[in-house]
XYZ file of C-alpha atoms in Angstrom:
301
model
C -32.769 -28.975 4.350
C -29.200 -27.676 3.812
C -28.798 -24.325 2.129
C -27.719 -24.218 -1.508
C -24.228 -22.767 -2.129
C -25.762 -19.542 -3.481
C -28.069 -19.163 -0.474
C -25.225 -19.847 1.950
C -23.010 -17.262 0.238
C -25.863 -14.763 0.281
C -26.292 -15.248 4.039
C -22.555 -14.896 4.532
C -22.663 -11.654 2.572
C -25.573 -10.352 4.657
C -23.800 -11.135 7.942
C -20.491 -9.641 6.792
C -21.908 -6.393 5.434
C -24.259 -6.088 8.427
C -21.269 -6.161 10.782
C -19.537 -3.590 8.591
C -22.510 -1.232 8.660
C -22.757 -1.524 12.465
C -19.037 -0.721 12.910
C -19.341 2.230 10.527
C -22.112 3.768 12.641
C -19.497 4.630 15.318
C -17.295 6.574 12.883
C -18.840 10.042 13.265
C -19.268 9.848 17.079
C -15.584 8.884 17.437
C -14.517 11.702 15.082
C -16.576 14.177 17.073
C -15.225 12.831 20.398
C -11.620 13.365 19.268
C -12.310 17.126 19.113
C -9.666 18.024 16.553
C -8.890 20.020 13.435
C -10.160 18.447 10.201
C -6.798 17.724 8.494
C -5.263 16.410 11.727
C -8.209 14.040 12.152
C -7.999 12.868 8.532
C -4.236 12.283 8.734
C -4.331 10.230 11.951
C -7.458 8.313 10.921
C -6.020 7.429 7.497
C -2.476 6.624 8.649
C -3.698 4.279 11.375
C -6.047 2.568 8.900
C -3.178 2.110 6.412
C -1.022 0.603 9.187
C -3.757 -1.964 9.886
C -3.908 -2.820 6.169
C -0.186 -3.575 6.044
C -0.357 -5.635 9.246
C -3.390 -7.594 7.991
C -1.715 -8.247 4.637
C 1.399 -9.585 6.386
C -0.622 -11.873 8.658
C -2.836 -13.203 5.850
C 0.007 -13.777 3.372
C 2.925 -14.801 5.562
C 1.359 -16.428 8.610
C -1.876 -17.880 7.194
C -0.432 -18.695 3.776
C -3.356 -17.195 1.866
C -2.418 -15.047 -1.107
C -4.229 -11.718 -1.163
C -3.224 -8.507 -2.921
C -3.237 -5.117 -1.248
C -4.597 -3.630 -4.477
C -5.795 -6.288 -6.962
C -5.031 -4.824 -10.365
C -6.471 -1.834 -12.173
C -9.973 -2.361 -10.755
C -8.568 -2.326 -7.229
C -6.717 0.925 -7.889
C -9.834 2.592 -9.326
C -12.000 1.440 -6.401
C -9.262 2.561 -4.007
C -9.174 6.041 -5.517
C -12.930 6.307 -5.007
C -12.525 5.237 -1.369
C -9.633 7.661 -0.879
C -11.457 10.693 -2.280
C -14.474 9.678 -0.199
C -12.347 10.142 2.949
C -11.929 13.817 1.997
C -15.559 14.498 1.192
C -16.799 12.590 4.237
C -14.626 14.528 6.705
C -15.568 17.821 5.046
C -19.234 16.851 5.404
C -18.815 15.941 9.094
C -17.175 19.314 9.827
C -19.620 21.416 7.777
C -23.100 20.044 8.521
C -24.955 18.114 11.195
C -24.422 14.398 11.814
C -28.020 13.640 10.887
C -27.672 15.436 7.559
C -24.460 13.531 6.739
C -25.828 10.059 7.404
C -29.271 10.687 5.908
C -27.737 11.919 2.637
C -25.273 8.992 2.708
C -28.302 6.701 2.736
C -28.539 7.514 -0.957
C -25.496 5.237 -1.519
C -27.691 2.236 -2.314
C -29.669 4.114 -4.930
C -26.529 5.497 -6.557
C -25.204 1.921 -6.619
C -28.381 0.721 -8.326
C -28.127 3.491 -10.912
C -24.429 2.850 -11.638
C -25.037 -0.908 -11.892
C -27.780 -0.189 -14.421
C -25.506 2.048 -16.526
C -22.232 0.112 -16.387
C -23.154 -3.481 -15.490
C -26.460 -3.608 -17.384
C -28.210 -4.760 -14.189
C -31.510 -2.972 -14.665
C -33.158 -2.054 -11.351
C -36.632 -3.401 -10.732
C -39.623 -1.098 -10.913
C -39.728 -1.177 -7.102
C -36.123 0.076 -6.981
C -36.885 2.875 -9.436
C -39.894 3.936 -7.356
C -37.746 3.865 -4.209
C -35.149 6.058 -5.937
C -37.805 8.639 -6.784
C -39.029 8.732 -3.177
C -35.463 9.036 -1.894
C -34.709 11.947 -4.217
C -37.644 13.737 -2.600
C -36.346 12.874 0.892
C -32.824 14.117 0.113
C -34.388 17.287 -1.314
C -36.112 17.919 2.022
C -32.805 17.535 3.897
C -30.770 19.656 1.462
C -33.415 22.385 1.595
C -32.905 22.425 5.366
C -29.151 22.725 4.800
C -29.701 25.616 2.366
C -31.743 27.475 4.967
C -29.199 26.868 7.767
C -26.038 27.565 5.732
C -24.934 23.902 5.599
C -25.302 23.419 1.849
C -21.554 22.763 1.344
C -21.564 20.016 3.983
C -24.684 18.430 2.501
C -23.091 18.533 -0.978
C -19.961 16.804 0.363
C -22.146 14.084 1.908
C -23.831 13.562 -1.481
C -20.383 13.291 -3.110
C -19.433 10.655 -0.522
C -22.537 8.633 -1.355
C -21.691 8.730 -5.070
C -18.033 7.809 -4.447
C -18.947 4.872 -2.199
C -21.469 3.635 -4.759
C -18.816 3.891 -7.472
C -16.345 1.855 -5.400
C -18.997 -0.792 -4.697
C -19.903 -1.009 -8.397
C -16.268 -1.397 -9.486
C -15.778 -4.110 -6.860
C -18.919 -5.898 -7.992
C -17.878 -5.749 -11.653
C -14.358 -7.078 -11.030
C -15.311 -9.985 -8.755
C -11.869 -9.629 -7.116
C -11.179 -9.726 -3.390
C -11.232 -6.026 -2.450
C -11.160 -6.493 1.330
C -7.887 -4.575 1.840
C -8.368 -1.952 -0.879
C -10.170 0.777 1.133
C -7.675 0.278 3.971
C -4.554 0.334 1.782
C -5.545 3.369 -0.271
C -6.104 5.349 2.933
C -2.449 6.317 2.431
C -3.534 8.762 -0.320
C -5.765 10.994 1.852
C -3.221 10.588 4.672
C -0.423 12.116 2.571
C -2.662 14.933 1.355
C -3.862 15.674 4.901
C -0.253 15.829 6.154
C 0.485 18.451 3.507
C -2.580 20.471 4.572
C -1.849 20.371 8.327
C -1.940 23.769 10.070
C 1.420 25.463 10.858
C 1.301 24.256 14.472
C 1.128 20.606 13.432
C -1.395 18.078 14.722
C -4.283 19.521 16.701
C -6.401 16.814 18.377
C -7.631 17.190 21.963
C -8.467 13.492 22.489
C -6.315 11.449 20.049
C -7.285 8.122 21.668
C -10.744 8.261 20.092
C -9.490 8.786 16.546
C -6.752 6.154 16.969
C -9.345 3.610 18.105
C -11.466 4.621 15.122
C -8.611 4.257 12.630
C -7.079 1.121 14.103
C -10.237 -0.855 14.890
C -13.612 0.456 13.741
C -12.802 1.773 10.244
C -10.725 -1.292 9.228
C -13.470 -3.603 10.496
C -16.195 -1.611 8.729
C -14.520 -1.285 5.340
C -13.046 -4.809 5.384
C -16.586 -6.183 5.784
C -18.263 -3.742 3.385
C -15.578 -4.218 0.716
C -16.027 -8.008 0.966
C -19.809 -7.761 0.529
C -19.898 -7.250 -3.277
C -18.438 -10.760 -3.729
C -21.703 -12.224 -2.399
C -24.339 -9.490 -2.805
C -25.464 -7.103 -5.526
C -24.198 -3.505 -5.405
C -27.596 -2.087 -4.285
C -27.816 -4.674 -1.490
C -24.362 -3.741 -0.177
C -25.251 -0.064 -0.374
C -28.314 -0.651 1.765
C -26.181 -1.765 4.695
C -24.933 1.802 4.952
C -28.473 2.387 6.218
C -27.321 1.053 9.607
C -25.099 4.119 9.931
C -28.017 6.290 8.850
C -30.187 4.960 11.665
C -27.631 4.524 14.451
C -25.096 7.371 14.092
C -27.598 10.170 14.888
C -28.736 8.155 17.932
C -25.152 7.836 19.252
C -24.526 11.563 18.654
C -27.860 12.464 20.250
C -26.938 10.428 23.346
C -23.334 11.654 23.646
C -23.503 15.259 22.384
C -27.217 16.098 22.758
C -27.273 17.172 19.094
C -30.954 17.101 18.195
C -31.704 17.020 14.441
C -34.050 19.670 13.046
C -37.645 18.725 12.330
C -37.065 19.017 8.575
C -33.976 16.780 8.715
C -35.908 14.166 10.680
C -38.743 14.328 8.126
C -36.370 13.837 5.189
C -34.513 11.097 7.053
C -37.756 9.298 7.869
C -38.700 9.360 4.169
C -35.309 7.844 3.251
C -35.365 5.171 5.934
C -38.953 4.113 5.248
C -38.328 3.999 1.493
C -35.252 1.802 1.922
C -36.900 -0.377 4.551
C -39.938 -0.936 2.324
C -37.684 -1.717 -0.624
C -35.680 -4.240 1.432
C -38.851 -6.016 2.560
C -40.090 -6.178 -1.022
C -36.776 -7.621 -2.254
C -36.808 -10.239 0.525
C -40.341 -11.234 -0.434
C -39.382 -11.582 -4.111
C -36.345 -13.740 -3.264
C -38.381 -15.935 -0.920
C -40.951 -16.493 -3.689
C -38.230 -17.415 -6.181
C -36.668 -19.871 -3.744
C -40.048 -21.561 -3.148
C -40.576 -21.905 -6.893
C -37.080 -23.314 -7.333
C -37.398 -25.876 -4.516
C -39.355 -28.514 -6.549
C -36.678 -28.388 -9.256
C -33.855 -28.765 -6.736
C -35.456 -31.608 -4.793
C -36.767 -33.341 -7.862
């Protein structure tokens, strides 16, 4: 039986955001591989991403004949500012705490998205989502306590800010219903300009610039193009959950490449987060499957 338009769009959203989450999982390993100073990394990463946005806009509008705005109105600008500030907080987190801490705290993006959707879009989370949020707060507390003991509290706080900023951008995108695919790429010019101002006196300092150029030109545009498209087809909490792919995979890549082993307490907190989100996702899938079965007689009849 052919899929209904809503089901087909939902599957398209799942595939698109899944690809985005996978691409995003390589962000931190590529940043670490570049071996550079924080503002130099941010400037090159953001400038190359902005260049891709302009090139993509030209191809889509001029060559393909499809009209798409770099920043679609006021909502696009607001979402873009959230994405731009997130670039700052994310890089500060990467340089001030462990990779595992960054991605495990970022896993809270989906719960922040659920909370913001409840407040601003009147989309009340289910009881299962509220329970998952409570469990995740406990898990983040375990990780942050580890950061407090090891002197990484600032980095952990920046990771939490990134999660809130990403959730805010997702919620704005969801509320507007506009095509935001190029917004996080275009507004990368804001952190790029600020990073250029903050460069050290000696200028750019990156030992292996090829890694960060590949990140800014390929992986980040692919990740944020897909993740920014997701809210057109999925709810804000669902999109936020695809950041979980980075949570699971990024520490594995860093473990393989840099032999950076997370602390036992970080792994415990991360396991709590991952299991809570995984259980929540399974529950949501079961609820949707039940609703589709109940709707089938009406559709076929």
